[in-house]
Short mmCIF file of C-alpha atoms in Angstrom, two decimals:
data_model
loop_
_atom_site.label_atom_id
_atom_site.label_comp_id
_atom_site.label_asym_id
_atom_site.label_seq_id
_atom_site.Cartn_x
_atom_site.Cartn_y
_atom_site.Cartn_z
CA ALA A 478 -2.08 43.62 -42.21
CA GLN A 479 -4.03 46.81 -42.27
CA SER A 480 -3.64 49.08 -45.26
CA VAL A 481 -4.87 52.42 -46.53
CA SER A 482 -5.69 53.12 -50.17
CA GLN A 483 -5.94 56.57 -51.66
CA HIS A 484 -7.53 56.36 -55.06
CA ASN A 485 -6.02 59.37 -56.75
CA HIS A 486 -2.32 59.99 -57.05
CA HIS A 487 -2.62 63.48 -58.54
CA VAL A 488 -5.70 65.70 -58.79
CA ILE A 489 -5.73 68.93 -60.77
CA LEU A 490 -8.54 71.44 -60.21
CA SER A 491 -9.37 75.03 -60.95
CA GLU A 492 -10.15 77.42 -58.13
CA ALA A 493 -13.74 77.18 -56.87
CA ALA A 494 -14.10 73.58 -58.06
CA SER A 495 -15.31 71.01 -55.56
CA LEU A 496 -12.93 68.42 -54.19
CA GLU A 497 -13.36 64.85 -53.08
CA LEU A 498 -10.37 62.65 -52.29
CA GLY A 499 -11.04 58.99 -51.72
CA CYS A 500 -9.65 56.90 -48.89
CA ASN A 501 -10.40 53.27 -48.07
CA TYR A 502 -8.86 51.15 -45.35
CA SER A 503 -8.72 47.49 -44.58
CA TYR A 504 -9.31 46.67 -40.93
CA GLY A 505 -12.36 45.03 -39.46
CA GLY A 506 -12.31 46.51 -35.99
CA THR A 507 -12.78 49.96 -34.53
CA VAL A 508 -10.48 52.53 -36.08
CA ASN A 509 -9.41 56.10 -35.70
CA LEU A 510 -9.15 58.00 -38.96
CA PHE A 511 -7.15 61.04 -39.94
CA TRP A 512 -6.39 63.31 -42.84
CA TYR A 513 -3.04 65.09 -42.82
CA VAL A 514 -1.85 67.77 -45.20
CA GLN A 515 1.64 68.78 -46.25
CA TYR A 516 1.95 72.16 -47.92
CA PRO A 517 5.05 72.66 -50.08
CA GLY A 518 8.12 72.92 -47.89
CA GLN A 519 6.18 72.54 -44.64
CA HIS A 520 5.57 69.95 -41.93
CA LEU A 521 2.77 67.48 -42.05
CA GLN A 522 -0.18 68.86 -40.13
CA LEU A 523 -3.52 67.46 -39.06
CA LEU A 524 -6.55 68.49 -41.12
CA LEU A 525 -9.18 66.52 -39.26
CA LYS A 526 -9.76 63.33 -37.34
CA TYR A 527 -12.51 60.89 -36.50
CA PHE A 528 -12.58 58.88 -33.28
CA SER A 529 -16.29 58.30 -32.67
CA GLY A 530 -19.71 59.96 -32.84
CA ASP A 531 -20.95 61.99 -35.80
CA PRO A 532 -19.43 60.38 -38.91
CA LEU A 533 -19.26 63.75 -40.65
CA VAL A 534 -16.29 65.60 -39.24
CA LYS A 535 -15.20 69.12 -39.96
CA GLY A 536 -11.60 70.21 -40.00
CA ILE A 537 -9.59 73.31 -40.62
CA LYS A 538 -9.79 75.50 -43.72
CA GLY A 539 -13.26 74.33 -44.73
CA PHE A 540 -12.41 70.67 -45.16
CA GLU A 541 -14.71 67.88 -44.02
CA ALA A 542 -14.68 64.11 -44.20
CA GLU A 543 -17.33 61.45 -43.90
CA PHE A 544 -16.75 58.08 -42.28
CA ILE A 545 -18.84 55.35 -43.90
CA LYS A 546 -18.23 52.24 -41.86
CA SER A 547 -19.97 49.87 -44.29
CA LYS A 548 -17.67 51.03 -47.08
CA PHE A 549 -14.51 51.26 -44.96
CA SER A 550 -14.14 54.76 -46.35
CA PHE A 551 -13.17 58.19 -45.08
CA ASN A 552 -13.34 60.55 -48.03
CA LEU A 553 -12.15 64.13 -47.78
CA ARG A 554 -14.24 66.92 -49.27
CA LYS A 555 -14.18 70.66 -49.78
CA PRO A 556 -16.96 72.51 -51.65
CA SER A 557 -14.72 75.15 -53.23
CA VAL A 558 -10.94 74.83 -53.39
CA GLN A 559 -8.49 77.69 -53.37
CA TRP A 560 -5.04 78.01 -54.87
CA SER A 561 -3.63 77.82 -51.32
CA ASP A 562 -5.02 74.28 -50.99
CA THR A 563 -2.29 73.04 -53.31
CA ALA A 564 -0.58 70.39 -51.18
CA GLU A 565 -0.17 66.69 -50.62
CA TYR A 566 -2.94 65.00 -48.65
CA PHE A 567 -2.52 61.83 -46.65
CA CYS A 568 -5.20 59.61 -45.20
CA ALA A 569 -4.17 57.64 -42.11
CA VAL A 570 -5.74 54.92 -40.02
CA ASN A 571 -5.03 53.56 -36.58
CA PRO A 572 -6.82 50.64 -34.92
CA ASN A 573 -8.31 51.72 -31.64
CA GLN A 574 -6.02 49.62 -29.50
CA ALA A 575 -2.88 50.15 -27.53
CA GLY A 576 0.48 49.41 -29.04
CA THR A 577 -0.45 50.31 -32.60
CA ALA A 578 0.67 53.11 -34.85
CA LEU A 579 -0.73 55.26 -37.59
CA ILE A 580 -0.63 53.75 -41.07
CA PHE A 581 -0.62 56.23 -43.92
CA GLY A 582 -1.86 56.03 -47.47
CA LYS A 583 0.46 56.89 -50.35
CA GLY A 584 -0.85 60.42 -50.59
CA THR A 585 -2.70 62.50 -53.16
CA THR A 586 -1.12 65.57 -54.67
CA LEU A 587 -3.64 68.33 -55.24
CA SER A 588 -2.76 71.10 -57.68
CA VAL A 589 -5.14 74.06 -57.83
CA SER A 590 -4.78 76.56 -60.63
CA SER A 591 -5.92 80.15 -60.20
CA ASP B 385 3.39 74.59 -29.00
CA VAL B 386 4.79 71.10 -29.21
CA LYS B 387 8.17 71.00 -30.78
CA VAL B 388 9.68 67.95 -32.43
CA THR B 389 13.27 68.62 -33.39
CA GLN B 390 15.28 66.53 -35.78
CA SER B 391 18.99 67.11 -35.47
CA SER B 392 19.80 67.50 -39.17
CA ARG B 393 17.81 68.87 -42.09
CA TYR B 394 20.12 67.44 -44.73
CA LEU B 395 22.61 64.61 -44.39
CA VAL B 396 24.93 63.01 -46.93
CA LYS B 397 26.55 59.69 -46.08
CA ARG B 398 28.48 56.99 -47.88
CA THR B 399 27.39 53.41 -48.41
CA GLY B 400 28.31 51.26 -45.43
CA GLU B 401 28.47 54.09 -42.92
CA LYS B 402 26.61 53.89 -39.64
CA VAL B 403 24.11 56.72 -39.49
CA PHE B 404 22.33 58.18 -36.48
CA LEU B 405 19.20 60.29 -36.87
CA GLU B 406 18.16 62.02 -33.68
CA CYS B 407 14.75 63.26 -32.66
CA VAL B 408 13.79 65.17 -29.53
CA GLN B 409 10.33 66.26 -28.39
CA ASP B 410 9.64 68.74 -25.64
CA MET B 411 6.08 67.87 -24.58
CA ASP B 412 6.53 64.72 -22.53
CA HIS B 413 4.81 62.59 -25.17
CA GLU B 414 4.78 58.86 -24.54
CA ASN B 415 4.72 57.81 -28.18
CA MET B 416 7.37 58.46 -30.77
CA PHE B 417 7.59 57.29 -34.37
CA TRP B 418 9.97 57.13 -37.28
CA TYR B 419 8.59 57.22 -40.80
CA ARG B 420 10.22 57.52 -44.16
CA GLN B 421 8.55 59.47 -46.93
CA ASP B 422 9.20 58.63 -50.57
CA PRO B 423 7.45 60.05 -53.65
CA GLY B 424 4.52 57.89 -54.65
CA LEU B 425 4.85 55.69 -51.56
CA GLY B 426 3.57 58.07 -48.90
CA LEU B 427 4.75 57.64 -45.33
CA ARG B 428 5.88 54.21 -44.23
CA LEU B 429 6.36 53.34 -40.60
CA ILE B 430 9.82 52.10 -39.69
CA TYR B 431 9.67 51.80 -35.90
CA PHE B 432 7.70 53.27 -33.05
CA SER B 433 7.96 53.42 -29.31
CA TYR B 434 5.24 53.87 -26.73
CA ASP B 435 7.47 54.05 -23.71
CA VAL B 436 11.08 54.43 -22.70
CA LYS B 437 13.13 51.40 -23.73
CA MET B 438 10.12 50.00 -25.60
CA LYS B 439 10.13 49.62 -29.36
CA GLU B 440 7.90 48.05 -31.96
CA LYS B 441 8.64 47.26 -35.57
CA GLY B 442 6.64 49.06 -38.18
CA ASP B 443 6.13 48.02 -41.78
CA ILE B 444 9.72 48.40 -43.01
CA PRO B 445 12.15 47.85 -40.12
CA GLU B 446 14.81 45.99 -42.14
CA GLY B 447 18.14 47.76 -42.13
CA TYR B 448 17.15 50.02 -39.23
CA SER B 449 17.24 49.95 -35.46
CA VAL B 450 16.08 52.42 -32.82
CA SER B 451 16.96 53.53 -29.34
CA ARG B 452 14.79 55.18 -26.71
CA GLU B 453 16.81 55.61 -23.54
CA LYS B 454 15.00 58.78 -22.46
CA LYS B 455 11.39 59.74 -22.93
CA GLU B 456 12.13 62.82 -24.99
CA ARG B 457 14.60 61.26 -27.41
CA PHE B 458 14.10 58.64 -30.11
CA SER B 459 17.03 57.74 -32.32
CA LEU B 460 16.95 55.95 -35.64
CA ILE B 461 20.08 54.01 -36.57
CA LEU B 462 21.11 52.79 -39.99
CA GLU B 463 23.67 50.12 -39.15
CA SER B 464 25.20 50.09 -42.64
CA ALA B 465 23.68 52.69 -44.92
CA SER B 466 22.68 51.66 -48.41
CA THR B 467 21.61 53.71 -51.41
CA ASN B 468 18.02 52.47 -51.12
CA GLN B 469 17.83 54.20 -47.76
CA THR B 470 18.10 57.57 -49.45
CA SER B 471 14.87 59.20 -48.32
CA MET B 472 13.16 61.84 -46.22
CA TYR B 473 12.94 60.64 -42.63
CA LEU B 474 10.19 62.02 -40.42
CA CYS B 475 10.01 61.77 -36.66
CA ALA B 476 6.70 62.25 -34.86
CA SER B 477 5.34 62.14 -31.34
CA SER B 478 1.96 61.93 -29.68
CA LEU B 479 0.27 61.51 -26.33
CA ASN B 480 -1.58 58.44 -25.17
CA THR B 481 -5.19 59.06 -24.25
CA PRO B 482 -6.13 58.25 -20.67
CA LYS B 483 -7.95 55.12 -21.79
CA GLY B 484 -5.17 54.07 -24.08
CA GLY B 485 -5.37 52.97 -27.67
CA ALA B 486 -6.77 55.99 -29.44
CA TRP B 487 -3.87 58.08 -30.62
CA LYS B 488 -4.12 61.78 -30.44
CA LYS B 489 -2.72 63.75 -33.30
CA LEU B 490 0.86 63.28 -34.32
CA PHE B 491 3.26 66.18 -34.20
CA PHE B 492 5.91 65.93 -36.88
CA GLY B 493 9.44 67.21 -37.08
CA SER B 494 10.68 69.01 -40.18
CA GLY B 495 12.35 65.90 -41.50
CA THR B 496 15.86 64.83 -42.39
CA GLN B 497 16.65 64.39 -46.07
CA LEU B 498 19.25 61.64 -46.12
CA SER B 499 21.28 60.93 -49.24
CA VAL B 500 23.41 57.79 -49.29
CA LEU B 501 26.05 57.82 -52.02
#
């Protein structure tokens, strides 16, 4: 069965520090990849997605992620975090075939201190 | 904007009760999903549906069933609630792409926090 691993359960950073959250998946075929974010008390919302093409994708609020097929990875990055980035971040994977659903990682809580 | 509405924000039920969680979306999405979210476990897929009257088991279907009689509505049923089903339940919906397979982004409801006592 496919699975998604997020390496860090809780990351604590100061404002302006750089961020990288790891995500690895286990599935040998073509996949679609997503990062979702959940701010305190809010809905899950999409940060960015990768379907095909340029493996470096840019999302909202200055986030980007790089798909490295050989490493089965889709790490999320941001050069300089802000206090408002405090949230829980979920990586998700979906095989590119009909009748399948999104599988989420366990999430990484990011706490940014001002 | 797409709206995914879950009927209750908070629900308290007793062990053994039959529980219905309702979800309605207003954008004619083909796909609907039920997840549960637990601290440290992320989101786990319970069931999903890619068409009316169609359903597929997710990773943790035990103790749950679903119903999709109309395209806009996807119900999650706990036949006999147990304390280990205390959780946040999230409904989501999405479109199919024209070529099928590649899911567009999920739109989530606000969630139902269910407590089973």
